[in-house]
Amino acid sequence: MWGMLYILLFEIRRHLRAKRTVASACVLVMCYLLWISHSLRITTFEETTMITMLHFQARSLYEGRVILTLARDPLLLLFVICTPLLFGATTVAGHRDTGTLRLLQSLPYSRWTVFVGLVAARVAMMSGIICLLMMGALLETWRQGVPFSPVHFAGYTAVLLAITATLVVVGAAISARATSRRRAYTSSLLFGFLIIFVYSPLQALRPEVILLTPRAVYYALVAGIDIKWATTFQARPSQYRLDSIYHYTEAAVLSLCAWLFCAAIAGLYSYRNIDITIS
């Protein structure tokens, strides 16, 4: 346990000292904060009458809801899926190229301890980026005076943290199998695009299997935040032979746990058998 904590702190400190890494993270966060601000910008209103007073509803937001607007944004979806995969892809391949992996393995810790510590460090840093983005979205929502639910914001943040943490582990497993940093990046990026684009064909072909994909899990968990959002991401809800949204959310949680468990086992097994001296 202490060994994993030492590796985690060592890795975080090493990234914070790397100027290029910090600059890249800052640019990424700023770009997505600007895009979130653009996505949440209210441009049109719908005027309706409620009893004896006029009521204005923001029509530029999806159904007038901030969380659904963010969840359905294609660029934010690309960030949620591809960024943690690419970040996790640096776990083994990048360290093996620079020789840092040999340095870490010279410490009195097992290979599994080093691997878990490296992955945990990336999960922690990715979680920090997600929290910064959600704080920016919260401030933008408050600045524009759009009504929001703190519970919904907390739930959506938890969904993002769970999805990105799982995909970081998947990226680390890919990195443990790759022989170079370029192959790790390429494989992770291709896998991310596969996750994004396989959603629609699966939904049309066999909706029951759709929860095997992380994108569908992401949508299901977001829809599970509020019972009113149950059919938000379903093109034809009647095709889903599920008793309620709670069963749908439960299946999504089980699918996410299966992804996390399988990726962790595959990554640990691959890292135990690799030659860390080969770059």
mmCIF file of C-alpha atoms in Angstrom:
data_model
loop_
_atom_site.group_PDB
_atom_site.id
_atom_site.type_symbol
_atom_site.label_atom_id
_atom_site.label_comp_id
_atom_site.label_asym_id
_atom_site.label_seq_id
_atom_site.Cartn_x
_atom_site.Cartn_y
_atom_site.Cartn_z
ATOM 1 C CA MET A 1 0.000 0.000 0.000
ATOM 2 C CA TRP A 2 2.752 2.462 0.934
ATOM 3 C CA GLY A 3 4.638 1.476 -2.202
ATOM 4 C CA MET A 4 1.642 2.327 -4.393
ATOM 5 C CA LEU A 5 1.247 5.653 -2.599
ATOM 6 C CA TYR A 6 4.938 6.449 -3.120
ATOM 7 C CA ILE A 7 4.732 5.652 -6.845
ATOM 8 C CA LEU A 8 1.541 7.721 -7.132
ATOM 9 C CA LEU A 9 3.103 10.786 -5.489
ATOM 10 C CA PHE A 10 6.328 10.348 -7.465
ATOM 11 C CA GLU A 11 4.428 10.262 -10.748
ATOM 12 C CA ILE A 12 2.249 13.277 -9.936
ATOM 13 C CA ARG A 13 5.287 15.271 -8.833
ATOM 14 C CA ARG A 14 7.159 14.303 -11.999
ATOM 15 C CA HIS A 15 4.309 15.504 -14.212
ATOM 16 C CA LEU A 16 3.919 18.757 -12.297
ATOM 17 C CA ARG A 17 7.614 19.494 -12.807
ATOM 18 C CA ALA A 18 7.402 18.881 -16.560
ATOM 19 C CA LYS A 19 6.681 22.274 -18.120
ATOM 20 C CA ARG A 20 5.450 20.830 -21.401
ATOM 21 C CA THR A 21 2.978 18.538 -19.636
ATOM 22 C CA VAL A 22 1.624 21.346 -17.461
ATOM 23 C CA ALA A 23 1.351 23.700 -20.444
ATOM 24 C CA SER A 24 -0.475 21.061 -22.513
ATOM 25 C CA ALA A 25 -2.915 20.371 -19.677
ATOM 26 C CA CYS A 26 -3.582 24.096 -19.202
ATOM 27 C CA VAL A 27 -4.231 24.613 -22.918
ATOM 28 C CA LEU A 28 -6.555 21.589 -22.992
ATOM 29 C CA VAL A 29 -8.519 22.774 -19.962
ATOM 30 C CA MET A 30 -8.806 26.338 -21.284
ATOM 31 C CA CYS A 31 -9.997 25.169 -24.712
ATOM 32 C CA TYR A 32 -12.686 22.966 -23.223
ATOM 33 C CA LEU A 33 -13.735 25.647 -20.739
ATOM 34 C CA LEU A 34 -14.236 28.026 -23.660
ATOM 35 C CA TRP A 35 -16.203 25.377 -25.525
ATOM 36 C CA ILE A 36 -18.352 24.657 -22.449
ATOM 37 C CA SER A 37 -19.022 28.384 -22.153
ATOM 38 C CA HIS A 38 -20.043 28.430 -25.817
ATOM 39 C CA SER A 39 -22.265 25.348 -25.427
ATOM 40 C CA LEU A 40 -24.093 26.789 -22.429
ATOM 41 C CA ARG A 41 -24.555 30.232 -23.966
ATOM 42 C CA ILE A 42 -28.213 31.137 -24.187
ATOM 43 C CA THR A 43 -29.077 32.600 -27.580
ATOM 44 C CA THR A 44 -32.827 32.040 -27.919
ATOM 45 C CA PHE A 45 -35.800 32.046 -25.594
ATOM 46 C CA GLU A 46 -39.301 30.649 -25.840
ATOM 47 C CA GLU A 47 -42.091 32.767 -24.407
ATOM 48 C CA THR A 48 -44.917 30.876 -22.729
ATOM 49 C CA THR A 49 -47.776 31.898 -20.473
ATOM 50 C CA MET A 50 -48.086 30.447 -17.001
ATOM 51 C CA ILE A 51 -51.413 31.467 -15.359
ATOM 52 C CA THR A 52 -51.080 35.266 -15.175
ATOM 53 C CA MET A 53 -47.405 35.786 -15.929
ATOM 54 C CA LEU A 54 -45.015 35.337 -18.810
ATOM 55 C CA HIS A 55 -42.405 32.601 -18.559
ATOM 56 C CA PHE A 56 -39.225 32.547 -20.644
ATOM 57 C CA GLN A 57 -37.472 29.226 -21.255
ATOM 58 C CA ALA A 58 -33.958 28.916 -22.682
ATOM 59 C CA ARG A 59 -34.293 27.088 -25.989
ATOM 60 C CA SER A 60 -30.598 27.010 -26.869
ATOM 61 C CA LEU A 61 -30.089 24.475 -24.061
ATOM 62 C CA TYR A 62 -31.261 20.924 -24.738
ATOM 63 C CA GLU A 63 -34.728 20.765 -23.134
ATOM 64 C CA GLY A 64 -33.604 23.726 -21.036
ATOM 65 C CA ARG A 65 -31.253 21.509 -19.002
ATOM 66 C CA VAL A 66 -27.559 22.168 -18.506
ATOM 67 C CA ILE A 67 -26.463 18.570 -17.843
ATOM 68 C CA LEU A 68 -28.200 17.165 -20.926
ATOM 69 C CA THR A 69 -26.663 19.919 -23.048
ATOM 70 C CA LEU A 70 -23.186 18.961 -21.851
ATOM 71 C CA ALA A 71 -23.791 15.218 -22.129
ATOM 72 C CA ARG A 72 -24.994 15.457 -25.736
ATOM 73 C CA ASP A 73 -22.190 17.728 -26.919
ATOM 74 C CA PRO A 74 -20.058 15.798 -29.494
ATOM 75 C CA LEU A 75 -16.802 17.608 -28.705
ATOM 76 C CA LEU A 76 -17.160 16.975 -24.986
ATOM 77 C CA LEU A 77 -17.926 13.330 -25.758
ATOM 78 C CA LEU A 78 -14.668 13.180 -27.715
ATOM 79 C CA PHE A 79 -12.859 14.598 -24.679
ATOM 80 C CA VAL A 80 -14.501 12.179 -22.239
ATOM 81 C CA ILE A 81 -13.538 9.124 -24.303
ATOM 82 C CA CYS A 82 -10.278 9.905 -26.106
ATOM 83 C CA THR A 83 -8.402 12.031 -23.548
ATOM 84 C CA PRO A 84 -8.297 9.418 -20.747
ATOM 85 C CA LEU A 85 -7.377 6.713 -23.259
ATOM 86 C CA LEU A 86 -4.434 8.764 -24.538
ATOM 87 C CA PHE A 87 -3.458 9.720 -20.998
ATOM 88 C CA GLY A 88 -3.498 6.093 -19.920
ATOM 89 C CA ALA A 89 -1.464 5.145 -22.997
ATOM 90 C CA THR A 90 1.581 6.874 -21.473
ATOM 91 C CA THR A 91 1.585 4.583 -18.426
ATOM 92 C CA VAL A 92 4.084 2.006 -19.662
ATOM 93 C CA ALA A 93 5.128 2.814 -23.236
ATOM 94 C CA GLY A 94 6.219 6.364 -22.468
ATOM 95 C CA HIS A 95 8.154 5.380 -19.355
ATOM 96 C CA ARG A 96 9.886 2.540 -21.135
ATOM 97 C CA ASP A 97 11.102 4.893 -23.875
ATOM 98 C CA THR A 98 12.549 7.391 -21.389
ATOM 99 C CA GLY A 99 14.048 4.842 -19.011
ATOM 100 C CA THR A 100 11.858 5.947 -16.094
ATOM 101 C CA LEU A 101 10.363 2.472 -15.898
ATOM 102 C CA ARG A 102 13.772 0.931 -15.206
ATOM 103 C CA LEU A 103 14.295 3.507 -12.460
ATOM 104 C CA LEU A 104 10.980 2.679 -10.807
ATOM 105 C CA GLN A 105 11.585 -1.058 -11.005
ATOM 106 C CA SER A 106 14.952 -0.613 -9.291
ATOM 107 C CA LEU A 107 12.990 0.307 -6.156
ATOM 108 C CA PRO A 108 12.031 -2.500 -3.735
ATOM 109 C CA TYR A 109 8.490 -2.786 -5.113
ATOM 110 C CA SER A 110 6.831 -5.476 -7.181
ATOM 111 C CA ARG A 111 5.786 -4.902 -10.773
ATOM 112 C CA TRP A 112 2.124 -4.914 -9.839
ATOM 113 C CA THR A 113 2.730 -2.225 -7.201
ATOM 114 C CA VAL A 114 4.482 0.003 -9.737
ATOM 115 C CA PHE A 115 1.768 -0.508 -12.358
ATOM 116 C CA VAL A 116 -1.093 0.211 -9.951
ATOM 117 C CA GLY A 117 0.710 3.308 -8.654
ATOM 118 C CA LEU A 118 1.277 4.645 -12.176
ATOM 119 C CA VAL A 119 -2.349 4.068 -13.148
ATOM 120 C CA ALA A 120 -3.646 5.589 -9.902
ATOM 121 C CA ALA A 121 -1.561 8.718 -10.527
ATOM 122 C CA ARG A 122 -3.113 9.152 -13.958
ATOM 123 C CA VAL A 123 -6.602 8.567 -12.599
ATOM 124 C CA ALA A 124 -5.978 11.225 -9.930
ATOM 125 C CA MET A 125 -4.691 13.769 -12.460
ATOM 126 C CA MET A 126 -7.537 13.073 -14.877
ATOM 127 C CA SER A 127 -10.030 13.464 -12.031
ATOM 128 C CA GLY A 128 -8.522 16.847 -11.214
ATOM 129 C CA ILE A 129 -8.991 17.987 -14.815
ATOM 130 C CA ILE A 130 -12.616 16.807 -14.788
ATOM 131 C CA CYS A 131 -13.308 18.680 -11.546
ATOM 132 C CA LEU A 132 -11.805 21.865 -13.019
ATOM 133 C CA LEU A 133 -14.010 21.571 -16.104
ATOM 134 C CA MET A 134 -17.142 21.005 -14.039
ATOM 135 C CA MET A 135 -16.296 23.956 -11.803
ATOM 136 C CA GLY A 136 -16.007 26.072 -14.948
ATOM 137 C CA ALA A 137 -19.368 24.780 -16.202
ATOM 138 C CA LEU A 138 -20.934 25.524 -12.820
ATOM 139 C CA LEU A 139 -19.569 29.077 -12.804
ATOM 140 C CA GLU A 140 -20.766 29.665 -16.373
ATOM 141 C CA THR A 141 -24.231 28.385 -15.484
ATOM 142 C CA TRP A 142 -24.377 30.626 -12.431
ATOM 143 C CA ARG A 143 -23.089 33.618 -14.425
ATOM 144 C CA GLN A 144 -25.854 33.296 -17.005
ATOM 145 C CA GLY A 145 -28.530 32.819 -14.371
ATOM 146 C CA VAL A 146 -29.675 29.461 -15.724
ATOM 147 C CA PRO A 147 -31.470 27.370 -13.072
ATOM 148 C CA PHE A 148 -29.622 24.172 -12.203
ATOM 149 C CA SER A 149 -29.696 21.400 -9.654
ATOM 150 C CA PRO A 150 -26.595 20.878 -7.469
ATOM 151 C CA VAL A 151 -27.569 17.212 -7.142
ATOM 152 C CA HIS A 152 -27.600 16.813 -10.924
ATOM 153 C CA PHE A 153 -24.226 18.534 -11.204
ATOM 154 C CA ALA A 154 -22.744 16.267 -8.536
ATOM 155 C CA GLY A 155 -24.226 13.198 -10.213
ATOM 156 C CA TYR A 156 -22.894 14.169 -13.636
ATOM 157 C CA THR A 157 -19.445 14.844 -12.172
ATOM 158 C CA ALA A 158 -19.488 11.386 -10.560
ATOM 159 C CA VAL A 159 -20.428 9.822 -13.911
ATOM 160 C CA LEU A 160 -17.568 11.625 -15.657
ATOM 161 C CA LEU A 161 -15.099 10.535 -12.976
ATOM 162 C CA ALA A 162 -16.212 6.901 -13.236
ATOM 163 C CA ILE A 163 -16.073 6.815 -17.047
ATOM 164 C CA THR A 164 -12.712 8.575 -17.341
ATOM 165 C CA ALA A 165 -11.124 6.464 -14.584
ATOM 166 C CA THR A 166 -12.201 3.286 -16.373
ATOM 167 C CA LEU A 167 -10.883 4.512 -19.723
ATOM 168 C CA VAL A 168 -7.551 5.491 -18.145
ATOM 169 C CA VAL A 169 -7.203 1.879 -16.982
ATOM 170 C CA VAL A 170 -8.124 0.673 -20.486
ATOM 171 C CA GLY A 171 -5.471 2.975 -21.960
ATOM 172 C CA ALA A 172 -2.922 1.656 -19.464
ATOM 173 C CA ALA A 173 -3.737 -1.913 -20.493
ATOM 174 C CA ILE A 174 -3.203 -0.957 -24.147
ATOM 175 C CA SER A 175 0.069 0.724 -23.182
ATOM 176 C CA ALA A 176 1.288 -2.430 -21.449
ATOM 177 C CA ARG A 177 0.742 -4.391 -24.664
ATOM 178 C CA ALA A 178 2.265 -1.812 -27.033
ATOM 179 C CA THR A 179 5.964 -1.910 -27.882
ATOM 180 C CA SER A 180 6.378 1.854 -28.364
ATOM 181 C CA ARG A 181 4.738 5.130 -27.440
ATOM 182 C CA ARG A 182 3.559 5.716 -31.010
ATOM 183 C CA ARG A 183 1.803 2.357 -31.152
ATOM 184 C CA ALA A 184 0.221 2.964 -27.750
ATOM 185 C CA TYR A 185 -1.136 6.351 -28.842
ATOM 186 C CA THR A 186 -2.361 5.029 -32.179
ATOM 187 C CA SER A 187 -4.077 2.007 -30.649
ATOM 188 C CA SER A 188 -5.744 4.099 -27.946
ATOM 189 C CA LEU A 189 -6.972 6.684 -30.442
ATOM 190 C CA LEU A 190 -8.356 4.026 -32.783
ATOM 191 C CA PHE A 191 -10.065 2.324 -29.864
ATOM 192 C CA GLY A 192 -11.592 5.647 -28.813
ATOM 193 C CA PHE A 193 -12.992 6.278 -32.285
ATOM 194 C CA LEU A 194 -14.320 2.711 -32.344
ATOM 195 C CA ILE A 195 -16.160 3.348 -29.069
ATOM 196 C CA ILE A 196 -17.702 6.523 -30.481
ATOM 197 C CA PHE A 197 -18.743 5.274 -33.912
ATOM 198 C CA VAL A 198 -19.863 1.735 -33.051
ATOM 199 C CA TYR A 199 -22.698 3.126 -30.911
ATOM 200 C CA SER A 200 -25.168 3.900 -33.710
ATOM 201 C CA PRO A 201 -24.742 0.618 -35.670
ATOM 202 C CA LEU A 202 -25.202 -1.407 -32.485
ATOM 203 C CA GLN A 203 -28.260 0.604 -31.540
ATOM 204 C CA ALA A 204 -29.816 -0.095 -34.929
ATOM 205 C CA LEU A 205 -28.716 -3.733 -35.094
ATOM 206 C CA ARG A 206 -29.316 -5.032 -31.582
ATOM 207 C CA PRO A 207 -30.197 -2.543 -28.833
ATOM 208 C CA GLU A 208 -29.820 -5.124 -26.044
ATOM 209 C CA VAL A 209 -26.076 -5.342 -26.681
ATOM 210 C CA ILE A 210 -25.526 -1.601 -26.687
ATOM 211 C CA LEU A 211 -24.546 -1.421 -23.011
ATOM 212 C CA LEU A 212 -21.341 -3.285 -23.840
ATOM 213 C CA THR A 213 -19.901 -0.014 -25.184
ATOM 214 C CA PRO A 214 -18.585 2.740 -22.857
ATOM 215 C CA ARG A 215 -20.439 5.422 -24.816
ATOM 216 C CA ALA A 216 -23.767 3.725 -24.134
ATOM 217 C CA VAL A 217 -22.777 3.246 -20.492
ATOM 218 C CA TYR A 218 -22.034 6.971 -20.288
ATOM 219 C CA TYR A 219 -25.437 7.851 -21.719
ATOM 220 C CA ALA A 220 -27.222 5.356 -19.467
ATOM 221 C CA LEU A 221 -25.579 6.683 -16.311
ATOM 222 C CA VAL A 222 -26.394 10.281 -17.266
ATOM 223 C CA ALA A 223 -30.005 9.300 -17.975
ATOM 224 C CA GLY A 224 -30.120 7.554 -14.600
ATOM 225 C CA ILE A 225 -29.418 10.795 -12.742
ATOM 226 C CA ASP A 226 -33.053 11.856 -13.121
ATOM 227 C CA ILE A 227 -36.021 9.592 -13.853
ATOM 228 C CA LYS A 228 -37.341 12.238 -16.286
ATOM 229 C CA TRP A 229 -34.283 11.713 -18.496
ATOM 230 C CA ALA A 230 -34.922 7.987 -18.938
ATOM 231 C CA THR A 231 -35.430 8.055 -22.709
ATOM 232 C CA THR A 232 -33.245 11.059 -23.546
ATOM 233 C CA PHE A 233 -30.542 9.096 -25.388
ATOM 234 C CA GLN A 234 -32.740 6.333 -26.824
ATOM 235 C CA ALA A 235 -33.805 6.642 -30.436
ATOM 236 C CA ARG A 236 -36.556 4.040 -30.061
ATOM 237 C CA PRO A 237 -37.168 3.322 -26.358
ATOM 238 C CA SER A 238 -39.645 0.532 -27.081
ATOM 239 C CA GLN A 239 -36.807 -1.675 -28.310
ATOM 240 C CA TYR A 240 -35.261 -1.842 -24.834
ATOM 241 C CA ARG A 241 -36.793 -4.771 -22.996
ATOM 242 C CA LEU A 242 -36.165 -3.324 -19.546
ATOM 243 C CA ASP A 243 -38.648 -2.938 -16.720
ATOM 244 C CA SER A 244 -37.500 0.506 -15.634
ATOM 245 C CA ILE A 245 -34.728 3.041 -15.835
ATOM 246 C CA TYR A 246 -33.291 1.586 -12.630
ATOM 247 C CA HIS A 247 -32.638 -1.754 -14.331
ATOM 248 C CA TYR A 248 -31.083 0.099 -17.260
ATOM 249 C CA THR A 249 -28.770 2.014 -14.922
ATOM 250 C CA GLU A 250 -27.880 -1.156 -13.027
ATOM 251 C CA ALA A 251 -26.872 -2.862 -16.278
ATOM 252 C CA ALA A 252 -24.716 0.155 -17.155
ATOM 253 C CA VAL A 253 -22.941 0.033 -13.780
ATOM 254 C CA LEU A 254 -22.261 -3.693 -14.175
ATOM 255 C CA SER A 255 -20.918 -3.126 -17.690
ATOM 256 C CA LEU A 256 -18.613 -0.353 -16.453
ATOM 257 C CA CYS A 257 -17.333 -2.563 -13.624
ATOM 258 C CA ALA A 258 -16.676 -5.347 -16.137
ATOM 259 C CA TRP A 259 -14.653 -2.974 -18.333
ATOM 260 C CA LEU A 260 -12.654 -1.795 -15.324
ATOM 261 C CA PHE A 261 -11.993 -5.293 -14.006
ATOM 262 C CA CYS A 262 -11.030 -6.822 -17.363
ATOM 263 C CA ALA A 263 -8.765 -3.892 -18.278
ATOM 264 C CA ALA A 264 -7.031 -3.979 -14.881
ATOM 265 C CA ILE A 265 -6.405 -7.729 -15.069
ATOM 266 C CA ALA A 266 -5.159 -7.507 -18.670
ATOM 267 C CA GLY A 267 -2.869 -4.597 -17.819
ATOM 268 C CA LEU A 268 -1.406 -6.277 -14.737
ATOM 269 C CA TYR A 269 -0.805 -9.533 -16.599
ATOM 270 C CA SER A 270 0.823 -7.793 -19.583
ATOM 271 C CA TYR A 271 3.020 -5.585 -17.412
ATOM 272 C CA ARG A 272 4.228 -8.551 -15.395
ATOM 273 C CA ASN A 273 5.540 -10.252 -18.535
ATOM 274 C CA ILE A 274 7.034 -7.341 -20.509
ATOM 275 C CA ASP A 275 10.728 -6.581 -20.865
ATOM 276 C CA ILE A 276 11.196 -3.069 -19.469
ATOM 277 C CA THR A 277 14.661 -2.718 -21.012
ATOM 278 C CA ILE A 278 13.319 -2.747 -24.594
ATOM 279 C CA SER A 279 12.205 0.572 -26.083
#
